[in-house]
PDB file of C-alpha atoms in Angstrom:
ATOM      1  CA  UNK A 135     -19.930   1.396  -5.334  1.00 56.00           C
ATOM      2  CA  UNK A 136     -16.746   1.105  -7.423  1.00 77.00           C
ATOM      3  CA  UNK A 137     -16.834   4.827  -8.295  1.00 82.00           C
ATOM      4  CA  UNK A 138     -17.141   5.709  -4.608  1.00 80.00           C
ATOM      5  CA  UNK A 139     -14.094   3.541  -3.803  1.00 79.00           C
ATOM      6  CA  UNK A 140     -12.113   5.254  -6.559  1.00 82.00           C
ATOM      7  CA  UNK A 141     -12.953   8.677  -5.101  1.00 85.00           C
ATOM      8  CA  UNK A 142     -11.988   7.499  -1.586  1.00 82.00           C
ATOM      9  CA  UNK A 143      -8.682   6.118  -2.896  1.00 80.00           C
ATOM     10  CA  UNK A 144      -7.974   9.337  -4.840  1.00 83.00           C
ATOM     11  CA  UNK A 145      -8.666  11.416  -1.720  1.00 83.00           C
ATOM     12  CA  UNK A 146      -6.382   9.173   0.382  1.00 83.00           C
ATOM     13  CA  UNK A 147      -3.531   9.467  -2.139  1.00 83.00           C
ATOM     14  CA  UNK A 148      -3.951  13.223  -2.484  1.00 86.00           C
ATOM     15  CA  UNK A 149      -3.836  13.568   1.342  1.00 85.00           C
ATOM     16  CA  UNK A 150      -0.666  11.467   1.391  1.00 84.00           C
ATOM     17  CA  UNK A 151       0.958  13.689  -1.214  1.00 85.00           C
ATOM     18  CA  UNK A 152      -0.159  16.764   0.714  1.00 85.00           C
ATOM     19  CA  UNK A 153       1.394  15.398   3.917  1.00 84.00           C
ATOM     20  CA  UNK A 154       4.750  15.008   2.118  1.00 82.00           C
ATOM     21  CA  UNK A 155       4.548  18.610   0.866  1.00 83.00           C
ATOM     22  CA  UNK A 156       3.608  19.847   4.313  1.00 82.00           C
ATOM     23  CA  UNK A 157       6.488  17.846   5.828  1.00 80.00           C
ATOM     24  CA  UNK A 158       8.814  19.879   3.646  1.00 78.00           C
ATOM     25  CA  UNK A 159       7.212  23.284   4.226  1.00 80.00           C
ATOM     26  CA  UNK A 160       5.752  23.333   7.755  1.00 79.00           C
ATOM     27  CA  UNK A 161       8.924  22.559   9.775  1.00 80.00           C
ATOM     28  CA  UNK A 162      10.542  25.633   8.279  1.00 77.00           C
ATOM     29  CA  UNK A 163       7.913  27.693  10.097  1.00 79.00           C
ATOM     30  CA  UNK A 164       8.538  26.060  13.521  1.00 78.00           C
ATOM     31  CA  UNK A 165      12.226  25.154  13.363  1.00 77.00           C
ATOM     32  CA  UNK A 166      14.960  27.713  12.935  1.00 78.00           C
ATOM     33  CA  UNK A 167      17.395  26.981  10.118  1.00 77.00           C
ATOM     34  CA  UNK A 168      15.324  24.143   8.697  1.00 75.00           C
ATOM     35  CA  UNK A 169      15.805  23.160   5.067  1.00 73.00           C
ATOM     36  CA  UNK A 170      15.185  19.832   3.363  1.00 70.00           C
ATOM     37  CA  UNK A 171      18.761  19.687   2.142  1.00 70.00           C
ATOM     38  CA  UNK A 172      20.507  21.279   5.135  1.00 72.00           C
ATOM     39  CA  UNK A 173      18.712  19.333   7.841  1.00 69.00           C
ATOM     40  CA  UNK A 174      17.822  16.198   5.910  1.00 74.00           C
ATOM     41  CA  UNK A 175      17.742  13.964   8.998  1.00 78.00           C
ATOM     42  CA  UNK A 176      15.068  16.110  10.576  1.00 78.00           C
ATOM     43  CA  UNK A 177      13.146  16.089   7.338  1.00 77.00           C
ATOM     44  CA  UNK A 178      13.317  12.295   7.069  1.00 80.00           C
ATOM     45  CA  UNK A 179      11.932  11.962  10.593  1.00 83.00           C
ATOM     46  CA  UNK A 180       9.190  14.537  10.048  1.00 82.00           C
ATOM     47  CA  UNK A 181       8.201  13.034   6.715  1.00 82.00           C
ATOM     48  CA  UNK A 182       8.093   9.489   8.105  1.00 85.00           C
ATOM     49  CA  UNK A 183       5.969  10.580  11.041  1.00 86.00           C
ATOM     50  CA  UNK A 184       3.577  12.594   8.877  1.00 84.00           C
ATOM     51  CA  UNK A 185       3.040   9.815   6.325  1.00 85.00           C
ATOM     52  CA  UNK A 186       2.752   7.126   8.994  1.00 87.00           C
ATOM     53  CA  UNK A 187       0.252   9.129  11.050  1.00 86.00           C
ATOM     54  CA  UNK A 188      -1.849   9.926   7.982  1.00 85.00           C
ATOM     55  CA  UNK A 189      -1.832   6.321   6.777  1.00 84.00           C
ATOM     56  CA  UNK A 190      -2.994   5.079  10.140  1.00 86.00           C
ATOM     57  CA  UNK A 191      -5.701   7.744  10.454  1.00 86.00           C
ATOM     58  CA  UNK A 192      -6.909   7.154   6.914  1.00 82.00           C
ATOM     59  CA  UNK A 193      -7.118   3.383   7.568  1.00 81.00           C
ATOM     60  CA  UNK A 194      -9.127   3.988  10.715  1.00 80.00           C
ATOM     61  CA  UNK A 195     -11.494   6.467   9.022  1.00 81.00           C
ATOM     62  CA  UNK A 196     -11.945   4.905   5.570  1.00 76.00           C
ATOM     63  CA  UNK A 197     -11.750   1.234   6.643  1.00 72.00           C
ATOM     64  CA  UNK A 198     -11.024  -0.123   3.150  1.00 66.00           C
ATOM     65  CA  UNK A 199     -10.972  -3.795   4.273  1.00 63.00           C
ATOM     66  CA  UNK A 200     -13.647  -3.864   6.835  1.00 60.00           C
ATOM     67  CA  UNK A 201     -13.954  -7.357   8.301  1.00 62.00           C
ATOM     68  CA  UNK A 202     -17.415  -8.551   9.338  1.00 60.00           C
ATOM     69  CA  UNK A 203     -15.901 -10.480  12.276  1.00 68.00           C
ATOM     70  CA  UNK A 204     -15.752  -8.895  15.693  1.00 68.00           C
ATOM     71  CA  UNK A 205     -12.405  -9.493  17.360  1.00 73.00           C
ATOM     72  CA  UNK A 206     -11.559  -9.569  21.007  1.00 81.00           C
ATOM     73  CA  UNK A 207      -9.380  -6.922  22.602  1.00 81.00           C
ATOM     74  CA  UNK A 208      -6.591  -9.440  23.168  1.00 85.00           C
ATOM     75  CA  UNK A 209      -6.621 -10.330  19.432  1.00 82.00           C
ATOM     76  CA  UNK A 210      -6.424  -6.657  18.469  1.00 82.00           C
ATOM     77  CA  UNK A 211      -3.470  -6.141  20.802  1.00 88.00           C
ATOM     78  CA  UNK A 212      -1.603  -9.174  19.477  1.00 89.00           C
ATOM     79  CA  UNK A 213      -2.294  -8.079  15.924  1.00 87.00           C
ATOM     80  CA  UNK A 214      -0.949  -4.568  16.755  1.00 88.00           C
ATOM     81  CA  UNK A 215       2.206  -6.020  18.288  1.00 92.00           C
ATOM     82  CA  UNK A 216       2.760  -8.273  15.239  1.00 92.00           C
ATOM     83  CA  UNK A 217       2.400  -5.221  12.996  1.00 90.00           C
ATOM     84  CA  UNK A 218       5.002  -3.333  15.068  1.00 91.00           C
ATOM     85  CA  UNK A 219       7.393  -6.284  14.844  1.00 94.00           C
ATOM     86  CA  UNK A 220       6.872  -6.612  11.078  1.00 94.00           C
ATOM     87  CA  UNK A 221       7.460  -2.883  10.594  1.00 93.00           C
ATOM     88  CA  UNK A 222      10.677  -3.013  12.587  1.00 95.00           C
ATOM     89  CA  UNK A 223      11.832  -6.100  10.724  1.00 95.00           C
ATOM     90  CA  UNK A 224      11.154  -4.351   7.419  1.00 94.00           C
ATOM     91  CA  UNK A 225      13.230  -1.377   8.522  1.00 94.00           C
ATOM     92  CA  UNK A 226      16.115  -3.696   9.355  1.00 95.00           C
ATOM     93  CA  UNK A 227      15.692  -5.532   6.019  1.00 94.00           C
ATOM     94  CA  UNK A 228      15.597  -2.298   4.003  1.00 93.00           C
ATOM     95  CA  UNK A 229      18.630  -1.044   5.906  1.00 92.00           C
ATOM     96  CA  UNK A 230      20.561  -4.201   5.060  1.00 92.00           C
ATOM     97  CA  UNK A 231      19.518  -3.985   1.393  1.00 90.00           C
ATOM     98  CA  UNK A 232      20.575  -0.326   1.211  1.00 88.00           C
ATOM     99  CA  UNK A 233      23.954  -1.185   2.708  1.00 88.00           C
ATOM    100  CA  UNK A 234      24.377  -4.082   0.290  1.00 87.00           C
ATOM    101  CA  UNK A 235      23.676  -1.657  -2.586  1.00 81.00           C
ATOM    102  CA  UNK A 236      26.609   0.463  -1.422  1.00 79.00           C
ATOM    103  CA  UNK A 237      25.602   2.787   1.415  1.00 80.00           C
ATOM    104  CA  UNK A 238      28.358   3.335   3.999  1.00 81.00           C
ATOM    105  CA  UNK A 239      28.078   0.850   6.846  1.00 82.00           C
ATOM    106  CA  UNK A 240      29.599   2.917   9.694  1.00 84.00           C
ATOM    107  CA  UNK A 241      29.892   6.560   8.612  1.00 84.00           C
ATOM    108  CA  UNK A 242      26.214   7.219   7.718  1.00 82.00           C
ATOM    109  CA  UNK A 243      24.307   4.645   9.701  1.00 88.00           C
ATOM    110  CA  UNK A 244      21.743   7.183  10.933  1.00 87.00           C
ATOM    111  CA  UNK A 245      20.993   8.511   7.437  1.00 86.00           C
ATOM    112  CA  UNK A 246      20.752   4.988   6.040  1.00 88.00           C
ATOM    113  CA  UNK A 247      18.467   3.761   8.793  1.00 91.00           C
ATOM    114  CA  UNK A 248      16.171   6.816   8.522  1.00 89.00           C
ATOM    115  CA  UNK A 249      15.941   6.266   4.786  1.00 89.00           C
ATOM    116  CA  UNK A 250      15.044   2.621   5.475  1.00 91.00           C
ATOM    117  CA  UNK A 251      12.351   3.813   7.889  1.00 92.00           C
ATOM    118  CA  UNK A 252      10.954   6.204   5.237  1.00 89.00           C
ATOM    119  CA  UNK A 253      10.946   3.433   2.684  1.00 92.00           C
ATOM    120  CA  UNK A 254       9.244   1.069   5.105  1.00 93.00           C
ATOM    121  CA  UNK A 255       6.630   3.764   5.816  1.00 91.00           C
ATOM    122  CA  UNK A 256       5.762   4.006   2.138  1.00 89.00           C
ATOM    123  CA  UNK A 257       5.700   0.238   1.595  1.00 90.00           C
ATOM    124  CA  UNK A 258       5.306  -1.959   4.672  1.00 91.00           C
ATOM    125  CA  UNK A 259       3.175   0.344   6.790  1.00 90.00           C
ATOM    126  CA  UNK A 260       0.597   0.631   4.022  1.00 88.00           C
ATOM    127  CA  UNK A 261       0.582  -3.126   3.649  1.00 88.00           C
ATOM    128  CA  UNK A 262       0.126  -3.559   7.398  1.00 90.00           C
ATOM    129  CA  UNK A 263      -2.728  -1.066   7.477  1.00 86.00           C
ATOM    130  CA  UNK A 264      -4.586  -2.636   4.596  1.00 85.00           C
ATOM    131  CA  UNK A 265      -3.717  -6.358   4.898  1.00 86.00           C
ATOM    132  CA  UNK A 266      -2.606  -6.669   8.499  1.00 85.00           C
ATOM    133  CA  UNK A 267       0.135  -9.109   9.578  1.00 88.00           C
ATOM    134  CA  UNK A 268      -1.282 -11.864   7.340  1.00 85.00           C
ATOM    135  CA  UNK A 269       1.672 -13.079   5.202  1.00 86.00           C
ATOM    136  CA  UNK A 270      -0.637 -15.174   2.983  1.00 87.00           C
ATOM    137  CA  UNK A 271      -2.564 -12.015   2.034  1.00 85.00           C
ATOM    138  CA  UNK A 272       0.716 -10.269   1.226  1.00 86.00           C
ATOM    139  CA  UNK A 273       1.786 -13.118  -1.017  1.00 86.00           C
ATOM    140  CA  UNK A 274      -1.618 -13.099  -2.762  1.00 87.00           C
ATOM    141  CA  UNK A 275      -1.567  -9.346  -3.378  1.00 86.00           C
ATOM    142  CA  UNK A 276       1.989  -9.231  -4.659  1.00 86.00           C
ATOM    143  CA  UNK A 277       1.791 -12.303  -6.812  1.00 84.00           C
ATOM    144  CA  UNK A 278       0.836 -12.101 -10.443  1.00 72.00           C
ATOM    145  CA  UNK A 279      -2.739 -10.701 -10.792  1.00 69.00           C
ATOM    146  CA  UNK A 280      -3.380 -11.178  -7.067  1.00 77.00           C
ATOM    147  CA  UNK A 281      -5.009  -7.861  -6.189  1.00 77.00           C
ATOM    148  CA  UNK A 282      -8.737  -8.311  -5.653  1.00 80.00           C
ATOM    149  CA  UNK A 283      -9.750  -4.689  -4.928  1.00 82.00           C
ATOM    150  CA  UNK A 284      -8.823  -1.242  -6.011  1.00 84.00           C
ATOM    151  CA  UNK A 285      -7.090  -0.678  -2.657  1.00 84.00           C
ATOM    152  CA  UNK A 286      -4.870  -3.700  -3.153  1.00 85.00           C
ATOM    153  CA  UNK A 287      -4.025  -2.588  -6.703  1.00 85.00           C
ATOM    154  CA  UNK A 288      -3.074   0.803  -5.328  1.00 85.00           C
ATOM    155  CA  UNK A 289      -0.956  -0.908  -2.694  1.00 86.00           C
ATOM    156  CA  UNK A 290       0.917  -2.901  -5.367  1.00 88.00           C
ATOM    157  CA  UNK A 291       1.555   0.258  -7.459  1.00 87.00           C
ATOM    158  CA  UNK A 292       2.633   2.403  -4.458  1.00 88.00           C
ATOM    159  CA  UNK A 293       4.954  -0.216  -3.017  1.00 88.00           C
ATOM    160  CA  UNK A 294       6.628  -1.032  -6.329  1.00 89.00           C
ATOM    161  CA  UNK A 295       7.017   2.609  -7.308  1.00 89.00           C
ATOM    162  CA  UNK A 296       8.490   3.480  -3.901  1.00 89.00           C
ATOM    163  CA  UNK A 297      11.127   0.753  -4.193  1.00 89.00           C
ATOM    164  CA  UNK A 298      11.889   1.474  -7.843  1.00 90.00           C
ATOM    165  CA  UNK A 299      12.027   5.244  -7.158  1.00 88.00           C
ATOM    166  CA  UNK A 300      14.524   4.706  -4.348  1.00 85.00           C
ATOM    167  CA  UNK A 301      16.695   2.559  -6.640  1.00 84.00           C
ATOM    168  CA  UNK A 302      16.474   4.877  -9.616  1.00 85.00           C
ATOM    169  CA  UNK A 303      17.284   7.825  -7.362  1.00 79.00           C
ATOM    170  CA  UNK A 304      20.421   6.102  -6.016  1.00 74.00           C
ATOM    171  CA  UNK A 305      21.937   4.160  -8.866  1.00 70.00           C
ATOM    172  CA  UNK A 306      23.614   7.157 -10.588  1.00 70.00           C
ATOM    173  CA  UNK A 307      25.266   8.418  -7.352  1.00 66.00           C
ATOM    174  CA  UNK A 308      28.508   6.436  -7.767  1.00 64.00           C
ATOM    175  CA  UNK A 309      28.973   7.807 -11.278  1.00 60.00           C
ATOM    176  CA  UNK A 310      30.314  11.190 -10.138  1.00 58.00           C
ATOM    177  CA  UNK A 311      31.826  11.146  -6.659  1.00 59.00           C
ATOM    178  CA  UNK A 312      34.423  13.647  -7.859  1.00 60.00           C
ATOM    179  CA  UNK A 313      31.894  16.485  -7.819  1.00 62.00           C
ATOM    180  CA  UNK A 314      32.389  18.989  -5.017  1.00 64.00           C
ATOM    181  CA  UNK A 315      28.669  19.073  -4.139  1.00 61.00           C
ATOM    182  CA  UNK A 316      28.795  15.374  -3.147  1.00 57.00           C
ATOM    183  CA  UNK A 317      31.570  15.729  -0.630  1.00 55.00           C
TER     184      UNK A 317
END
């Protein structure tokens, strides 16, 4: 059983990586003048939508945390609405953190917010798909040695690497604002 779960997790992560690559390559076929660097806002939107759609589909297909309880339709709707609210709140929180770390408040608000959405897609959306809007489960998973399954361990690693990767990618930027390519 554990080996089958490892293969399912590997397939899910490979599909997620493939969706990021396709988000960089496929729009160039359909959109005139598309490039990841030249039209970065479009790419942020496309990448967020691709990864979010794939995460939701994989969650529905693979069902890594299948609950034996049957829930009512009203409970499922309220759970979905809570997840939407949590995702939006995480976008706002990441946006505020990015601004506190030095992003321009007024000049690049669209770029900053789309980056916050992308970061929320890689962190919060996966948590919502796997754990739902249960804050106690989130605390359990992200506390010391709290992951109880391979899916939760992967969730810890993916979320922490996404946040650290965003920070490590941004911290050297203020070091050389005098370069012409940064203007």
